[in-house]
Short mmCIF file of C-alpha atoms and ligand atoms in Angstrom, two decimals:
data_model
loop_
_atom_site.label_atom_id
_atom_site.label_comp_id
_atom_site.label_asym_id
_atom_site.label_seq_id
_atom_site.Cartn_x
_atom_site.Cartn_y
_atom_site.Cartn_z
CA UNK A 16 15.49 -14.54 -3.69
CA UNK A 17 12.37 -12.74 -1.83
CA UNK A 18 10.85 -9.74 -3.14
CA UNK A 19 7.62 -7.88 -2.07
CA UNK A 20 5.81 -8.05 -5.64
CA UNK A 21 2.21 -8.17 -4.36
CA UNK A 22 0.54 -9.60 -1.01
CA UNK A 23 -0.53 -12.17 -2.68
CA UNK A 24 2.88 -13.72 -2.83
CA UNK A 25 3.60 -13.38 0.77
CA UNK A 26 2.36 -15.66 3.41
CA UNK A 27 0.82 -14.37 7.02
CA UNK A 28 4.19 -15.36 8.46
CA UNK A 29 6.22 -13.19 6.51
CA UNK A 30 3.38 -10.27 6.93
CA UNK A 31 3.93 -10.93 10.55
CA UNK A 32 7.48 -10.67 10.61
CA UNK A 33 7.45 -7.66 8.71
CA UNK A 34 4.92 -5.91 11.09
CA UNK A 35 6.57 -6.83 13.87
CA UNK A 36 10.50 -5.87 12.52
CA UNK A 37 8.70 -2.66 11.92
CA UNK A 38 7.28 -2.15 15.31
CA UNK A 39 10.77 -2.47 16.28
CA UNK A 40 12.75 -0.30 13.55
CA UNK A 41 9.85 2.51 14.90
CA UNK A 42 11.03 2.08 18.76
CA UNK A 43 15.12 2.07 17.88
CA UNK A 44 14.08 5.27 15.80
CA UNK A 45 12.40 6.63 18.55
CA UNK A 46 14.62 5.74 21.78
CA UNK A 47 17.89 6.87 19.40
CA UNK A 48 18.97 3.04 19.73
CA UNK A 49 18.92 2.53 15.49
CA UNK A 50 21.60 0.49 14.05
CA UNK A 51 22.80 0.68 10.37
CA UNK A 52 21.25 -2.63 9.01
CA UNK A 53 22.14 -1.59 5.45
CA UNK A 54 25.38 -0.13 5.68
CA UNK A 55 26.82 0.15 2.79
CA UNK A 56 23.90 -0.74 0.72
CA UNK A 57 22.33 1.30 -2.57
CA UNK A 58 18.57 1.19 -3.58
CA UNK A 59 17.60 1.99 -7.13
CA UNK A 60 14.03 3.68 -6.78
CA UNK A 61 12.61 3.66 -10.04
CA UNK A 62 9.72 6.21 -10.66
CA UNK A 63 6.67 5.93 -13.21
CA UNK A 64 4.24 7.79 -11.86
CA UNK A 65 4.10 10.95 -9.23
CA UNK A 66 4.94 10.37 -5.73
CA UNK A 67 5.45 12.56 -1.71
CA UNK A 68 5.07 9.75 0.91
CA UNK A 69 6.58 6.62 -1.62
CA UNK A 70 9.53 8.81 -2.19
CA UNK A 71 10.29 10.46 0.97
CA UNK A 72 9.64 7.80 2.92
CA UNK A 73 12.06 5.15 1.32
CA UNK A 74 14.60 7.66 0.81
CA UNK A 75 15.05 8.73 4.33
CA UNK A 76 14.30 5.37 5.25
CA UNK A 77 17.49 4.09 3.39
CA UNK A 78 19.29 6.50 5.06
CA UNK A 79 18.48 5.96 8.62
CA UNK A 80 19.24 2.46 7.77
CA UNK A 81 22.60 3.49 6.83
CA UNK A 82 22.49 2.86 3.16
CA UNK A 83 21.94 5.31 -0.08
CA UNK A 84 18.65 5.52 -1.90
CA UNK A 85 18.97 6.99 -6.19
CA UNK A 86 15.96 8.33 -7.21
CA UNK A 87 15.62 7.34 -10.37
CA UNK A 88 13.04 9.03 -13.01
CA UNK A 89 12.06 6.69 -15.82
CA UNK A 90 11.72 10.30 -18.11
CA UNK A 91 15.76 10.28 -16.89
CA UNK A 92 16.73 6.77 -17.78
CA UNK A 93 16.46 4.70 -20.88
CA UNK A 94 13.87 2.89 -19.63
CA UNK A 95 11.94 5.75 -20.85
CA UNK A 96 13.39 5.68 -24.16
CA UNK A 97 12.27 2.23 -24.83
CA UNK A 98 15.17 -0.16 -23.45
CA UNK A 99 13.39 -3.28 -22.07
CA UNK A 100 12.91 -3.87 -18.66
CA UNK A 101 14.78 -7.51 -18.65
CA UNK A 102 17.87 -5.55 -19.80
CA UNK A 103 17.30 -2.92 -17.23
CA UNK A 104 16.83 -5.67 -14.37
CA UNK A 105 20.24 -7.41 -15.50
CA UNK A 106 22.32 -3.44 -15.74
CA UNK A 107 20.69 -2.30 -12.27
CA UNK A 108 21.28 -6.02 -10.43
CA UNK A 109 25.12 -5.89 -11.22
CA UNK A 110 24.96 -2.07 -9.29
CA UNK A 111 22.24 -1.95 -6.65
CA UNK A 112 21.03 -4.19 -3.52
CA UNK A 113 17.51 -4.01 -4.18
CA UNK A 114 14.88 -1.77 -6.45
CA UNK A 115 12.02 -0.27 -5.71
CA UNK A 116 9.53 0.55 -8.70
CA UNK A 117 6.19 2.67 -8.89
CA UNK A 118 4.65 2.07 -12.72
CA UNK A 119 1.28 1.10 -14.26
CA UNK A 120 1.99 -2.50 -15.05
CA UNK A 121 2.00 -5.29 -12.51
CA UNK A 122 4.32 -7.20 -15.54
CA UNK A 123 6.79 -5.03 -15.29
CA UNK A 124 7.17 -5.17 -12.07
CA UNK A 125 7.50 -9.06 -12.30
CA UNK A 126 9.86 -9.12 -15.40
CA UNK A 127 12.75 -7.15 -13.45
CA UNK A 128 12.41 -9.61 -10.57
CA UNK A 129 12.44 -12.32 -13.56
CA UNK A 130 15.27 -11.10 -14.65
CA UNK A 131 17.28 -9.12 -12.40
CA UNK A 132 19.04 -10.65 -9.35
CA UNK A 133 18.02 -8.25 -6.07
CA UNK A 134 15.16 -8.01 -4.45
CA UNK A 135 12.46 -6.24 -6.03
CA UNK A 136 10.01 -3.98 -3.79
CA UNK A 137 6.53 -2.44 -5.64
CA UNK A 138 5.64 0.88 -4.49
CA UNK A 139 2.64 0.94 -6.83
CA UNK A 140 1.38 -0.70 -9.43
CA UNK A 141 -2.17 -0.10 -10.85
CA UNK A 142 -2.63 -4.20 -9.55
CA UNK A 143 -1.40 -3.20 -5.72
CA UNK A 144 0.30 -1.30 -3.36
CA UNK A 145 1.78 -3.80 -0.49
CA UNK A 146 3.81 -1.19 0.94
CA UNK A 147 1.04 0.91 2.10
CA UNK A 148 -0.98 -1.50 3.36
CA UNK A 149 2.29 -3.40 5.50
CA UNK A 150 2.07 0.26 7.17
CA UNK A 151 -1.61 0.31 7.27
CA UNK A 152 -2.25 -3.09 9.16
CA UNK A 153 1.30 -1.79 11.10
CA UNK A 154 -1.32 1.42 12.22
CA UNK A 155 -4.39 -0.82 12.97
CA UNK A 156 -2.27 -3.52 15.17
CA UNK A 157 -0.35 0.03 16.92
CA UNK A 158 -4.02 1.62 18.03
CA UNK A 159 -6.09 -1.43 18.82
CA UNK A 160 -3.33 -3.68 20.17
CA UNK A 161 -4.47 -6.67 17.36
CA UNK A 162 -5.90 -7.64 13.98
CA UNK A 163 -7.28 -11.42 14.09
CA UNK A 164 -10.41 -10.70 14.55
CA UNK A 165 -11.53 -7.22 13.86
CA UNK A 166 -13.44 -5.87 10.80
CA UNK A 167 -12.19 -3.59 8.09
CA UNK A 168 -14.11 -2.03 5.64
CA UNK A 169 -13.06 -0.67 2.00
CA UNK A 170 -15.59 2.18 0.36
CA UNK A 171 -15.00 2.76 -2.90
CA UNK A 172 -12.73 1.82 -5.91
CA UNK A 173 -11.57 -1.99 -7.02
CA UNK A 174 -8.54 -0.09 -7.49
CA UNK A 175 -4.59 -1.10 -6.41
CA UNK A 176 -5.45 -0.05 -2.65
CA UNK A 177 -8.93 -2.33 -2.41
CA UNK A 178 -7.06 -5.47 -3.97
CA UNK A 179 -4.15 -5.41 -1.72
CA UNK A 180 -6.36 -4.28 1.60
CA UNK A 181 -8.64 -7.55 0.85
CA UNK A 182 -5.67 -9.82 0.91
CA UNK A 183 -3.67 -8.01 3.71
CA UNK A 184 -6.65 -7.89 5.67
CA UNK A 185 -7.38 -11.59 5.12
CA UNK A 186 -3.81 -13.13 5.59
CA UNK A 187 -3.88 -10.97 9.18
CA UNK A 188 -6.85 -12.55 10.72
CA UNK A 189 -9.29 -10.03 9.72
CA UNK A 190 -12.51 -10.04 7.72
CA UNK A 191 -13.24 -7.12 5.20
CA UNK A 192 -16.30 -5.97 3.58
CA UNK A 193 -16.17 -3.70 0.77
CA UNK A 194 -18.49 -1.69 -1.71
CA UNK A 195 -17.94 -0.32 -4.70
CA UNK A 196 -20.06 0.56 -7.59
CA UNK A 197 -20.88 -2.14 -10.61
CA UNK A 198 -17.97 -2.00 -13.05
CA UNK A 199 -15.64 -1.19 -10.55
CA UNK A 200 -15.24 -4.07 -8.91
CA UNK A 201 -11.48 -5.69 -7.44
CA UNK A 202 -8.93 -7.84 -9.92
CA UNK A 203 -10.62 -11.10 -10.29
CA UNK A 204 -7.29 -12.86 -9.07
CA UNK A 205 -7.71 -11.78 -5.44
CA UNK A 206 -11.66 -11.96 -5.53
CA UNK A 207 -10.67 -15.93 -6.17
CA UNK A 208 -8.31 -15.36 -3.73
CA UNK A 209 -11.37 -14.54 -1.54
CA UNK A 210 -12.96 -17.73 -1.86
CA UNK A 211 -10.87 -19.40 0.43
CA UNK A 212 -11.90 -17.21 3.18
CA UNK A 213 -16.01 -17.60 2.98
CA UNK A 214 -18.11 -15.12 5.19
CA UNK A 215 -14.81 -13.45 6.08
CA UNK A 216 -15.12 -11.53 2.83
CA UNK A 217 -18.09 -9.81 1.49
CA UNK A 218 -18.75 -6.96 -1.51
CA UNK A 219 -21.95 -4.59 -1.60
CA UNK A 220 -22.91 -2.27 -3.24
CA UNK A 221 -24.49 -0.08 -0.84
CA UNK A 222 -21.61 1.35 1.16
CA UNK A 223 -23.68 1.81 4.71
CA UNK A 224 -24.10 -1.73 4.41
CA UNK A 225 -19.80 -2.64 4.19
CA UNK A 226 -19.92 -0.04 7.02
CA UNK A 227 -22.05 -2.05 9.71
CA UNK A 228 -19.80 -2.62 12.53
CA UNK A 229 -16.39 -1.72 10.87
CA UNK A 230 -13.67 -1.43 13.57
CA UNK A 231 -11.34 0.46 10.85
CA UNK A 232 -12.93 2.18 7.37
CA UNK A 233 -10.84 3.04 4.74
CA UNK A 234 -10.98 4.87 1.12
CA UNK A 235 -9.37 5.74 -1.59
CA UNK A 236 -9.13 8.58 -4.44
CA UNK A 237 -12.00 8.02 -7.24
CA UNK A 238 -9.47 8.39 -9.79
CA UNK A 239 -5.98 7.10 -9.61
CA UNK A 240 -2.78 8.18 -11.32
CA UNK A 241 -3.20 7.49 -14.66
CA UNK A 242 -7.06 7.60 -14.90
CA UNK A 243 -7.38 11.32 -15.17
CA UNK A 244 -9.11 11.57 -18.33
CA UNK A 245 -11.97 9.13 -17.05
CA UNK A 246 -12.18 11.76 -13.91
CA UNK A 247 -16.00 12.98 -14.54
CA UNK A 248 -17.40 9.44 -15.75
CA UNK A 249 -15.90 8.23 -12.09
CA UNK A 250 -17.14 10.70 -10.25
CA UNK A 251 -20.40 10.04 -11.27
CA UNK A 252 -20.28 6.87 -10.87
CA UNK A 253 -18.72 6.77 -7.46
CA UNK A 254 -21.11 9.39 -6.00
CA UNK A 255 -22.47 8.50 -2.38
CA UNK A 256 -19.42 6.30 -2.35
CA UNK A 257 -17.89 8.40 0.18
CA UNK A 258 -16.36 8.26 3.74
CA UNK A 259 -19.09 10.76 6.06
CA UNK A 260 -20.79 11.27 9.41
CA UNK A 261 -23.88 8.92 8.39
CA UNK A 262 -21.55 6.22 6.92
CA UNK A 263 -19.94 6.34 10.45
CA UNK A 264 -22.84 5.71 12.45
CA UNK A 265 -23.01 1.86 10.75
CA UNK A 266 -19.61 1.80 12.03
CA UNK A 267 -18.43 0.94 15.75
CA UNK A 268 -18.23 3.79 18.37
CA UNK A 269 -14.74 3.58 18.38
CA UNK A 270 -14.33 2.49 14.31
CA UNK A 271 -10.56 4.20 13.32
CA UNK A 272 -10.43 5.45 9.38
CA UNK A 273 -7.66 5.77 7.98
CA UNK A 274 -6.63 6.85 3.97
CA UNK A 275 -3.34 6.04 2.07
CA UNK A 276 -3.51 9.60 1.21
CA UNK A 277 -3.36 11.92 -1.23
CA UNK A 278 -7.50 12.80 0.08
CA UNK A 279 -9.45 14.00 -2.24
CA UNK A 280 -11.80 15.90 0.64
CA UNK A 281 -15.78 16.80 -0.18
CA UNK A 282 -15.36 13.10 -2.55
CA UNK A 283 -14.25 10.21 -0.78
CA UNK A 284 -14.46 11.62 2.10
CA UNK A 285 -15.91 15.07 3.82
CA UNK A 286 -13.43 17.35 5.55
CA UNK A 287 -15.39 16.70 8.75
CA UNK A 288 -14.63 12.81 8.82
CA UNK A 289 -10.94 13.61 7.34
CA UNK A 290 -10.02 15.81 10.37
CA UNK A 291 -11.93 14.29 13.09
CA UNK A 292 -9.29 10.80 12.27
CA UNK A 293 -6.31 13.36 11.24
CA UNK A 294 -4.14 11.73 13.93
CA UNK A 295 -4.78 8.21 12.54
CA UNK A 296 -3.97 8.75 8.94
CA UNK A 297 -1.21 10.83 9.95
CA UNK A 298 -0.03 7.94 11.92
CA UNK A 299 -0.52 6.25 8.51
CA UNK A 300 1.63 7.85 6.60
CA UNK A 301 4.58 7.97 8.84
CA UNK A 302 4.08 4.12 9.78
CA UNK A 303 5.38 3.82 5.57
CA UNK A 304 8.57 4.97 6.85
CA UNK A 305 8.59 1.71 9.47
CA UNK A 306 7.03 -0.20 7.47
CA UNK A 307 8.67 0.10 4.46
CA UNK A 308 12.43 0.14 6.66
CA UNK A 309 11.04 -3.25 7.55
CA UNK A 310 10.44 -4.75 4.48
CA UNK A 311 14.29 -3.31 3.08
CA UNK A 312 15.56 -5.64 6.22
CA UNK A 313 13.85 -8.13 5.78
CA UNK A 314 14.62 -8.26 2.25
CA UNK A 315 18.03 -7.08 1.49
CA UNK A 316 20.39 -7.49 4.57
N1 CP B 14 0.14 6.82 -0.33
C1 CP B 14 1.11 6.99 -1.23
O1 CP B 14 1.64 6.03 -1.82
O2 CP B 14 1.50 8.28 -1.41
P1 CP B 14 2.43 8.83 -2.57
O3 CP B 14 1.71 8.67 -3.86
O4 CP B 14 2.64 10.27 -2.19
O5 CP B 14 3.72 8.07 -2.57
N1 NVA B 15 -5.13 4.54 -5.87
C1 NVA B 15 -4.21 5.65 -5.80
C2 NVA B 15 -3.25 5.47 -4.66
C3 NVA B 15 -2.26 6.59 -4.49
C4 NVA B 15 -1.30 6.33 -3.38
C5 NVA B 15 -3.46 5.76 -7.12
O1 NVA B 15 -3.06 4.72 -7.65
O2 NVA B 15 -3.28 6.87 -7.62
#
């Protein structure tokens, strides 16, 4: 049984596959040509924490597919109540084809693939989110016709989106350079990840520096879901860690940004730099709609 647990997991092959199934779910979309790949099919998404794109996008993409997405609320099911997740794996396997969860814990993302019997899909965990970043290298390879070979560059947080961009990145050819503050570095499970990879990987502190001739730079919020209450300690500590015109000028000429979104504007990133690369990160988020299509083929047909 496959799932899409974390990048990690997945070798460049199967990233490949899914990038490219995607690039072809987009064009049937597009040309009217789509075929019901799932018909028939029912996906449990299970929901810890807020989400617009995660939700949207899996829902309608289930339905294009020809299949039924449930949205399912963990303050709605028992799950919320306290029933463990093994049991809730072993109910929802007899009833579904696949789940999709967004919660805090990695675990508990890997205990209802441990013990439920359909493929298992993370939309966010506090570890990783492989879904956005399948539709972020999908955006990169779409607007500069490759990725072996080109340069991406993370400013910011160790957070969910760094440790999965470092091993996307990596497992597609690319080398990344990231910076992020001391104390707030990745999960120390992909940096030893990174090892394997030498000068392809590199972490500063000084984000102009992770900058110098990026062909793609990307950020992230300051404080995810769930870190609210640490929101002015961050900020300090992030500030300068942001996505502007100066931080642009290390980059190349023709350097793409792009941001998983929701954008925190005047903090990660000015309004100016936000605006000027609207059409890319726009791209972005509608790519999790292919993307995501992709990895429900790939995964549950
Ligand atoms: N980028 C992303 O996952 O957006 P949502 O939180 O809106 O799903
Ligand atoms: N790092 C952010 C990503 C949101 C899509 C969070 O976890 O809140």
């Amino acid at each position: 049984m496959k799932h899409l647990l974390k990048l990690l997991d997945w070798s460049s092959e199967d990233i490949q596959e899914v990038l490219n199934l995607a690039d072809q779910l987009k064009y049937e979309q597009k040309h009217g040509i789509a075929k019901n790949y799932l018909g028939g099919k029912t996906l449990g998404m299970i929901f810890e924490k807020a989400s617009t794109r995660t939700r949207v996008s899996f829902e309608v993409g289930m339905f294009q597919l020809g299949g039924k997405a449930l949205f399912l609320s963990s303050s709605d099911l028992q799950i919320g109540r306290g029933e463990p997740v093994q049991d809730t794996a072993r109910v929802l396997s007899r009833y579904l084809d696949g789940i999709m969860i967004r919660t805090f814990k990695q675990e508990e993302v890997e205990a209802l693939a441990e013990y439920g019997s359909i493929p298992i899909i993370n939309g966010l965990t506090d570890f990783c989110h492989p879904c956005q970043v399948l539709a972020d290298l999908m955006t990169i390879r779409e607007r500069k016709g490759k990725l072996a070979g080109l340069k991406m560059c993370f400013i910011g947080d160790g957070n969910n989106m760094m440790n999965s961009l470092i091993v996307g990145a990596l497992k597609s050819g690319m080398s990344i350079s990231v910076a992020c503050p001391e104390g707030y570095e990745p999960d120390g499970s992909v940096l030893d990840f990174t090892k394997e990879y030498g000068d392809k990987f590199a972490m500063f502190r000084t984000p102009i520096e992770a900058a110098k001739d990026a062909d793609v730079v990307i950020t992230d919020v300051w404080a995810s879901m769930g870190q609210e209450s640490e929101a002015l300690e961050r900020a300090k500590a992030f500030d300068g860690y942001q996505i502007n015109d100066e931080l642009m000028t290390a980059a190349k000429t023709d350097a793409m940004v792009l941001h998983c979104l929701p954008a925190h504007r005047g903090e990660e990133i000015t309004a100016e730099v936000f605006e000027a690369h609207a059409d890319e990160i726009f791209d972005e988020a509608e790519n999790r709609l292919h993307a995501q299509k992709a990895v429900m083929v790939y995964l549950m047909k």
